mmCIF file of C-alpha atoms and ligand atoms in Angstrom:
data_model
loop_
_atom_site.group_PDB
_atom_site.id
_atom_site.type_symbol
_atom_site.label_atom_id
_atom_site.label_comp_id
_atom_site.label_asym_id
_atom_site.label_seq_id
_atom_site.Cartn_x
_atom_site.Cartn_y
_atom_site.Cartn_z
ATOM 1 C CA UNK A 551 0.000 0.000 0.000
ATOM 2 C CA UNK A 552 1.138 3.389 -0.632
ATOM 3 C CA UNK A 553 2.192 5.763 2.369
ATOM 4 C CA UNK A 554 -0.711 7.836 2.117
ATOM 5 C CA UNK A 555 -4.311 6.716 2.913
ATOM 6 C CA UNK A 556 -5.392 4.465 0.932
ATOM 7 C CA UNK A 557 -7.495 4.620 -2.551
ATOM 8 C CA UNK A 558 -9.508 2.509 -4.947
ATOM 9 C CA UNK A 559 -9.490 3.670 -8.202
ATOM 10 C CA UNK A 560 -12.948 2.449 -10.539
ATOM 11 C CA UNK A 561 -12.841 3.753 -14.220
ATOM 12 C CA UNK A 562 -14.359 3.186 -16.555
ATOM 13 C CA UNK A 563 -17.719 4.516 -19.476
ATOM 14 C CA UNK A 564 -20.591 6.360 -18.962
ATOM 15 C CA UNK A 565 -23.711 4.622 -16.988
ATOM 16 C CA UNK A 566 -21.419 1.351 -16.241
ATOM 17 C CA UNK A 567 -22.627 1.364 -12.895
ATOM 18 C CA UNK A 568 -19.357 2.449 -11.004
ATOM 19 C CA UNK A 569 -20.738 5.280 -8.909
ATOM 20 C CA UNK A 570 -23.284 2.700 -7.279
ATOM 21 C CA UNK A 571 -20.321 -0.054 -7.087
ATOM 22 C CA UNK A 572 -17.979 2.845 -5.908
ATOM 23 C CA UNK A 573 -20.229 4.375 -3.188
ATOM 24 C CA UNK A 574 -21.453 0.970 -1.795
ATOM 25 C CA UNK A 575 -18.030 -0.346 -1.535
ATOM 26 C CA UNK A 576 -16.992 3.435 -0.073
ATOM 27 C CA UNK A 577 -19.986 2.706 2.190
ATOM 28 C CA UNK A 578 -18.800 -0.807 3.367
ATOM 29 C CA UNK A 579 -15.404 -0.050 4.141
ATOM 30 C CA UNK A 580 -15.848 3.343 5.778
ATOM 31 C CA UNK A 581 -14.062 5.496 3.566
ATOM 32 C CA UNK A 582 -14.830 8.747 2.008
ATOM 33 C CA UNK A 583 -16.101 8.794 -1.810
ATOM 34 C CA UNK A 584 -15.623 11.246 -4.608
ATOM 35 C CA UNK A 585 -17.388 10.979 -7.968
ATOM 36 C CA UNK A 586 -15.611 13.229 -10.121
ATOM 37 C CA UNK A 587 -17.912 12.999 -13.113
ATOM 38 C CA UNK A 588 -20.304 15.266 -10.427
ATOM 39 C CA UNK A 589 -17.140 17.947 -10.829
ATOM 40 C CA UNK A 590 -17.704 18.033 -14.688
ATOM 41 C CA UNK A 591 -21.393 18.301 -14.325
ATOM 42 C CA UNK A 592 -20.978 20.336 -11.961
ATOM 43 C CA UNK A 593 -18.903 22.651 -14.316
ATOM 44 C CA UNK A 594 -20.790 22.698 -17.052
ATOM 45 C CA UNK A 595 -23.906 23.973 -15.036
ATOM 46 C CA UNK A 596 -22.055 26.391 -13.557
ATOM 47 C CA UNK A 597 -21.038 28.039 -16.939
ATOM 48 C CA UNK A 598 -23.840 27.465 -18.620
ATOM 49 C CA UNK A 599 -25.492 29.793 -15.558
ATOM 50 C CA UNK A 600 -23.247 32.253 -16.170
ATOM 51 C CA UNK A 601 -23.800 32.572 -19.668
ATOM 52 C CA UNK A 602 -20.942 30.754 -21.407
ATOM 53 C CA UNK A 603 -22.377 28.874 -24.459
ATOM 54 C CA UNK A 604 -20.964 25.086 -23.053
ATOM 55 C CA UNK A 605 -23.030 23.232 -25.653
ATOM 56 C CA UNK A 606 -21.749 25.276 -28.645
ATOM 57 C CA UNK A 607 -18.488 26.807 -28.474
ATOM 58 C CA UNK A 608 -16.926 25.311 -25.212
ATOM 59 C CA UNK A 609 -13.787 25.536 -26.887
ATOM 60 C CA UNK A 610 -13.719 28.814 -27.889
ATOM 61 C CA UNK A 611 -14.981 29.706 -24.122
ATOM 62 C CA UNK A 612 -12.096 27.339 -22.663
ATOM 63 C CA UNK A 613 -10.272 30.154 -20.036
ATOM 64 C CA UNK A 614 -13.790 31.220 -18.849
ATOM 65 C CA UNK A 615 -15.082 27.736 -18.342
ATOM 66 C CA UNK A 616 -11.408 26.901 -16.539
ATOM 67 C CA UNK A 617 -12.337 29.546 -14.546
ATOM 68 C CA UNK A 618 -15.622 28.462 -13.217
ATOM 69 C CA UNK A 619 -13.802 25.282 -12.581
ATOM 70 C CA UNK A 620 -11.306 26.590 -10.757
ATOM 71 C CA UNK A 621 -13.786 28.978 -8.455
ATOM 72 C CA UNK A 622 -16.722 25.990 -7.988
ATOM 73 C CA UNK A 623 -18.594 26.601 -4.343
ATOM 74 C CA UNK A 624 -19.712 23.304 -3.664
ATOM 75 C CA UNK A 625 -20.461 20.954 -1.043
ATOM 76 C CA UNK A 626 -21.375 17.359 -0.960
ATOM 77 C CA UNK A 627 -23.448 15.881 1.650
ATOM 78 C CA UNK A 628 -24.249 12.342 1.385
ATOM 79 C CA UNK A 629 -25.835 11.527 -1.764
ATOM 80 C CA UNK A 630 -26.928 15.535 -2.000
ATOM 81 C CA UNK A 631 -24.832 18.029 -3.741
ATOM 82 C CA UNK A 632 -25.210 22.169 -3.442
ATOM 83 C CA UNK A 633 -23.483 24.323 -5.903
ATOM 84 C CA UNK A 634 -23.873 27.922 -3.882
ATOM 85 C CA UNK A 635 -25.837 26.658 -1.132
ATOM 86 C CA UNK A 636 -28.373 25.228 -4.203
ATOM 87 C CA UNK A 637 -29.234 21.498 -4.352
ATOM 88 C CA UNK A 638 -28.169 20.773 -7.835
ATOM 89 C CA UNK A 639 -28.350 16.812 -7.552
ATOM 90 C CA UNK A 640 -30.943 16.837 -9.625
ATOM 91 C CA UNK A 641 -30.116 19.235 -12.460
ATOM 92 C CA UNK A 642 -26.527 17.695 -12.916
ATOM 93 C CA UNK A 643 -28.232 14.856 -13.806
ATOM 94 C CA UNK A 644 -30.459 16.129 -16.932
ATOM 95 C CA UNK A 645 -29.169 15.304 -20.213
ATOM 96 C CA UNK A 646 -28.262 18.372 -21.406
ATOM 97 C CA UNK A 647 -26.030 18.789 -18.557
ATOM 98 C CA UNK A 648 -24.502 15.575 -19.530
ATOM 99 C CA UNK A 649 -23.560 16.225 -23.098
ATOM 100 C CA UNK A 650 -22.221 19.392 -21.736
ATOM 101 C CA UNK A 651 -20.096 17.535 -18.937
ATOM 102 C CA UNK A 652 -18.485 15.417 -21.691
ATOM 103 C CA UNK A 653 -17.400 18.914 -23.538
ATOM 104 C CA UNK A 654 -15.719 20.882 -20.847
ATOM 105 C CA UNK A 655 -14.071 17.464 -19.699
ATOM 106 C CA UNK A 656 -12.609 17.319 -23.149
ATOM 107 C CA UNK A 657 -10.632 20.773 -21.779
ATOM 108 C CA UNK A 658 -6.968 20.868 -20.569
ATOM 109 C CA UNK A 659 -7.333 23.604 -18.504
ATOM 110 C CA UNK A 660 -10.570 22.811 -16.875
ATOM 111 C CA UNK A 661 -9.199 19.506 -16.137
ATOM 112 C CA UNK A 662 -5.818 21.252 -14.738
ATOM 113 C CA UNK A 663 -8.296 23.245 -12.119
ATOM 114 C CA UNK A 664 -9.957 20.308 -11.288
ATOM 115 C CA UNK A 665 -7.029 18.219 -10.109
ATOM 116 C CA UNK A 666 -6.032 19.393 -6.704
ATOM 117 C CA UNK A 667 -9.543 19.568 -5.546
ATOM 118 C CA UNK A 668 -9.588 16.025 -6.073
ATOM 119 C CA UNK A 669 -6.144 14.669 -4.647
ATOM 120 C CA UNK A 670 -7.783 16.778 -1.748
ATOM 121 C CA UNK A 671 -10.602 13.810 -0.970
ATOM 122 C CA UNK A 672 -7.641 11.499 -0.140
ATOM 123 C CA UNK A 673 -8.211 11.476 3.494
ATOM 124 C CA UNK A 674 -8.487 9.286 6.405
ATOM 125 C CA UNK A 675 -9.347 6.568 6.532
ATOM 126 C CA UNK A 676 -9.446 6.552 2.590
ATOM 127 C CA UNK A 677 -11.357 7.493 -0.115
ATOM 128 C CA UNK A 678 -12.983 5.307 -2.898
ATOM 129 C CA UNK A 679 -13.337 7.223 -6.492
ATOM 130 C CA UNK A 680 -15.122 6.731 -10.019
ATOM 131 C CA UNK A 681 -14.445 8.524 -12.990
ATOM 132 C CA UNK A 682 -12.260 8.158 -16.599
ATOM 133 C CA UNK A 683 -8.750 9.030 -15.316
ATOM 134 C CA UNK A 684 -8.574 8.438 -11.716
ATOM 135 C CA UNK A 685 -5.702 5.903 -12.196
ATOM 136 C CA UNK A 686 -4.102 6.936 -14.705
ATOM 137 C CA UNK A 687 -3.783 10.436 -14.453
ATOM 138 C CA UNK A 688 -5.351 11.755 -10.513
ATOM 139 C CA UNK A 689 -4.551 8.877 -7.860
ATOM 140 C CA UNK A 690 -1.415 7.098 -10.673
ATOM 141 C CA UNK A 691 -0.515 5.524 -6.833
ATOM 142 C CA UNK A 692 -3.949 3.971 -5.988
ATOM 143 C CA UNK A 693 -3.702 0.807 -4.314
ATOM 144 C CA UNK A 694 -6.375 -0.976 -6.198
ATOM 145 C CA UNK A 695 -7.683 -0.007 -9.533
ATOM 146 C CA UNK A 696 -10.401 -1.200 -11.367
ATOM 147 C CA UNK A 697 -11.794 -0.388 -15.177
ATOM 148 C CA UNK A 698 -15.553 -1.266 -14.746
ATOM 149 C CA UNK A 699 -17.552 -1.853 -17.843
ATOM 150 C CA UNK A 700 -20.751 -3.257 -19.697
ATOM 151 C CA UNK A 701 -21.479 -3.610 -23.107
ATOM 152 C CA UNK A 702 -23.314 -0.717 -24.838
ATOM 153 C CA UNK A 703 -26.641 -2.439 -25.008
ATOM 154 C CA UNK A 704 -26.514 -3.208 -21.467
ATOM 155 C CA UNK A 705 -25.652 0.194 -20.302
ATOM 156 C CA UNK A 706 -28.697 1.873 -22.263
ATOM 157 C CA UNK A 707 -31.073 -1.029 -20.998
ATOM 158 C CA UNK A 708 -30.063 -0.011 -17.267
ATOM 159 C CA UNK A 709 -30.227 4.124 -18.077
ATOM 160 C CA UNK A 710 -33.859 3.086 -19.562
ATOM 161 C CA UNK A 711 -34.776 1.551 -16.862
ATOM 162 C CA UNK A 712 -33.781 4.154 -14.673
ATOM 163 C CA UNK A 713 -35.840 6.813 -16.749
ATOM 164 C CA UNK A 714 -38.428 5.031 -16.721
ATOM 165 C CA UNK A 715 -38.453 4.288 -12.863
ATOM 166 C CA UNK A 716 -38.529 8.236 -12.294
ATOM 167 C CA UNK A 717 -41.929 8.583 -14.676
ATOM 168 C CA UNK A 718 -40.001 9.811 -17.601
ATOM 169 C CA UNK A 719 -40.191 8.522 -21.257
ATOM 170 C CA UNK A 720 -37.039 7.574 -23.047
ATOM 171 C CA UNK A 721 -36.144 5.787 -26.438
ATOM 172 C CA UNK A 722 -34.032 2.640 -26.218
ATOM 173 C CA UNK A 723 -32.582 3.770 -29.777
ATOM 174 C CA UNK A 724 -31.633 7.374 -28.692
ATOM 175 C CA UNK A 725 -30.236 5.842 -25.135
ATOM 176 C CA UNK A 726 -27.942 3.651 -27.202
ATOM 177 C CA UNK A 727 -26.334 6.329 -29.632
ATOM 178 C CA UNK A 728 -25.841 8.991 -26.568
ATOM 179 C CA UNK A 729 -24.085 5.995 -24.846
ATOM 180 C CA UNK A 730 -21.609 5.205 -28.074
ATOM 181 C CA UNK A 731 -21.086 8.939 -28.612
ATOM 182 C CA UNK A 732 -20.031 9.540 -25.452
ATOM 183 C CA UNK A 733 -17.616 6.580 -25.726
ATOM 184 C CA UNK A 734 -16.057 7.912 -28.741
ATOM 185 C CA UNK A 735 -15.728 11.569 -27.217
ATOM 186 C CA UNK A 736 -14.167 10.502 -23.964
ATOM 187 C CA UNK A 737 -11.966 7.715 -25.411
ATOM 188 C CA UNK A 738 -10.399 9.842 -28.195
ATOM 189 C CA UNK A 739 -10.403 13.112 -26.693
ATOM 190 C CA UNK A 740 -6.646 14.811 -26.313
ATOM 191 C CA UNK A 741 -6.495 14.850 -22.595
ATOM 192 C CA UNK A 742 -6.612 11.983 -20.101
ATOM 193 C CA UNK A 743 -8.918 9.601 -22.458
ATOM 194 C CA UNK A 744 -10.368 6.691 -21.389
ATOM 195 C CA UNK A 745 -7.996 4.117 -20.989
ATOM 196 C CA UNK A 746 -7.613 1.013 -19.107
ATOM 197 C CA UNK A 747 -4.630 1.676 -16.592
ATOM 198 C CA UNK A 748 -2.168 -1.131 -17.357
ATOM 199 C CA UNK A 749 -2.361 -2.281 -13.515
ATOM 200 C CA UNK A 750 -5.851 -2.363 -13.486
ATOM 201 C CA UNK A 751 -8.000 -5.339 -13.450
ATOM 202 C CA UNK A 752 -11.056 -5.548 -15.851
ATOM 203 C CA UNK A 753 -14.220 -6.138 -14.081
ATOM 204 C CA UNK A 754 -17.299 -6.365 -16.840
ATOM 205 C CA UNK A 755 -20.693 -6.044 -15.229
ATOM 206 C CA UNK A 756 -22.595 -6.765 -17.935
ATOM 207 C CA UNK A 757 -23.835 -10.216 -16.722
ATOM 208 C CA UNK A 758 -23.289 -9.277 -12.766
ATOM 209 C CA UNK A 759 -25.747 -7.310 -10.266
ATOM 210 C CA UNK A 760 -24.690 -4.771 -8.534
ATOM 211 C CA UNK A 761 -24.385 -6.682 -5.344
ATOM 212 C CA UNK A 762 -21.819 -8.858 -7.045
ATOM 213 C CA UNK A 763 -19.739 -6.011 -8.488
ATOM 214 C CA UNK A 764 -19.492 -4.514 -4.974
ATOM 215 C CA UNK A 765 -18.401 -8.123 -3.451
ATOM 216 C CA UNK A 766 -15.953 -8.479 -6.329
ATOM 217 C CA UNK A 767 -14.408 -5.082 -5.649
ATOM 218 C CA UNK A 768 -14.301 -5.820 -2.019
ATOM 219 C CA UNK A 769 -12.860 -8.913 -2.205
ATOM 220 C CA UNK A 770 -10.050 -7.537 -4.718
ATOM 221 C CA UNK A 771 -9.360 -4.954 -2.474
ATOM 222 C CA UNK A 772 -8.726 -7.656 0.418
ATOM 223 C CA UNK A 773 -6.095 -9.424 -1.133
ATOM 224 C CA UNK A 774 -4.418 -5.811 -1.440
ATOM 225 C CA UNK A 775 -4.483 -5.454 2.106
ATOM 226 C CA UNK A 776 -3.663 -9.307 3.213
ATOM 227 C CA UNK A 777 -0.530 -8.912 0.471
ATOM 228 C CA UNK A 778 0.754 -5.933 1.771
ATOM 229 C CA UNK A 779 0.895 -7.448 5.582
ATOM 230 C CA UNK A 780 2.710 -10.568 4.754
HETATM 231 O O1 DC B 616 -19.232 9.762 -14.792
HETATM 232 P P1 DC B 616 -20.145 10.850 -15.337
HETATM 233 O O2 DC B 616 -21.057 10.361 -16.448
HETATM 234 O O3 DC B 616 -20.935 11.536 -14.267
HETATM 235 O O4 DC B 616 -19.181 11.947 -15.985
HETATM 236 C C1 DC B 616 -19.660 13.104 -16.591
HETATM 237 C C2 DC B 616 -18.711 13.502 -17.721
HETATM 238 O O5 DC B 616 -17.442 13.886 -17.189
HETATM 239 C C3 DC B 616 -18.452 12.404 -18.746
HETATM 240 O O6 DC B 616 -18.602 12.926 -20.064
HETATM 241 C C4 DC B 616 -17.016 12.008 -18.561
HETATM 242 C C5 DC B 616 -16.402 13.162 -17.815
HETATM 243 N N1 DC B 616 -15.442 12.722 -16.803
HETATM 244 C C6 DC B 616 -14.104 12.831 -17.084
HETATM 245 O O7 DC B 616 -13.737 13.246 -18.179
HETATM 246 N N2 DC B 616 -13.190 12.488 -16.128
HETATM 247 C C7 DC B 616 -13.586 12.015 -14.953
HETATM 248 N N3 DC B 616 -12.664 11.683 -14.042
HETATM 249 C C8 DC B 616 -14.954 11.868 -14.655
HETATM 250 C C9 DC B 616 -15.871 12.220 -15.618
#
């Protein structure tokens, strides 16, 4: 184990299930959790509030969209989170703010001003993570790291179901094209794409529940521990 507390690292694509594996095993364990995909959502709202057009030109916007990165006022409280004292759990979640999310995280510079802020949830006892690049590029030190994934199909099937669970109408076509092009955007994207870290292990969900993913983590994560006190 490194020297510093301890972190699991679960990356992997969008609606994969890792931020209810990551926060159940975060749960179990006792250790803090960060989802950093909320950060990117949490950036695009923020700009889009104050008036930057993130859907169209986030590029040409990139140092004011850096900026509201850099100056985010939020808080996280359980599963509720408050961008200037607003809860914003909901309205992260929306699908605009998603296809905005995955265009300011294709920035350099917003993705410079995010970093510390994340090393910054490594804290006692530890902290369990999700996201695209938290081993390769945030926690490169983590003790265990995971790439979580489903097939496509699977993926929209579960984000359907979801949708549909909250009273809102969705199309399993549209679900599955938002899915791949999100894929594509994140995996070829300039800065810290979606890659498998080459010390971490695969773990597909697409046939597992959720209770199974978090057991498989878990028990991954033991052998860490038992190895390191031999
Ligand atoms: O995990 P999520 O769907 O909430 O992430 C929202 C967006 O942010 C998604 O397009 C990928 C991006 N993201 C990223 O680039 N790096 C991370 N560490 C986490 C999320």
């Amino acid at each position: 184990m490194s020297a510093l507390f301890p972190v699991i690292a679960i990356d992997g694509p969008s609606a994969s299930g890792k931020g209810t594996v990551a926060s159940r095993v975060a749960q179990t364990l006792g250790f803090h959790y960060l989802d950093s995909g909320a950060l990117y959502r949490l950036t695009a709202l923020a700009s889009r509030r104050s008036g930057i057009p993130v859907s169209a030109q986030a590029q040409e916007f990139e140092p004011a969209i850096a900026q509201c990165a850099a100056h985010l006022d939020v808080r996280f409280e359980g599963e509720h989170i408050y961008l200037q004292g607003e809860d914003v759990s909901l309205a992260i979640r929306d699908e605009q703010t998603s296809r905005e999310a995955s265009r300011v995280a294709a920035l350099g510079s917003v993705r410079t001003a995010l970093l510390q802020r994340q090393r910054a949830f490594r804290q006692a006892p530890g902290l369990v993570t999700d996201g695209r690049d938290m081993a390769t590029v945030v926690f490169p030190d983590a003790d265990l790291k995971i790439f979580l994934t489903a097939s496509a199909e699977e993926r929209a099937q579960r984000r359907y179901k979801q949708l549909i669970e909250k009273g809102l109408t969705a199309m399993m076509s549209d679900l599955l094209n938002d899915i791949r092009e999100r894929d594509e955007r994140d995996a070829s994207r300039e800065h810290a794409p979606l890659v498998q870290d080459s010390r971490a292990g695969l773990l597909d969900t697409t046939y597992l529940t959720a209770d199974a993913a978090v057991a498989e983590v878990l028990r991954r994560y033991q052998l860490v521990v038992s190895r390191d006190c031999v």
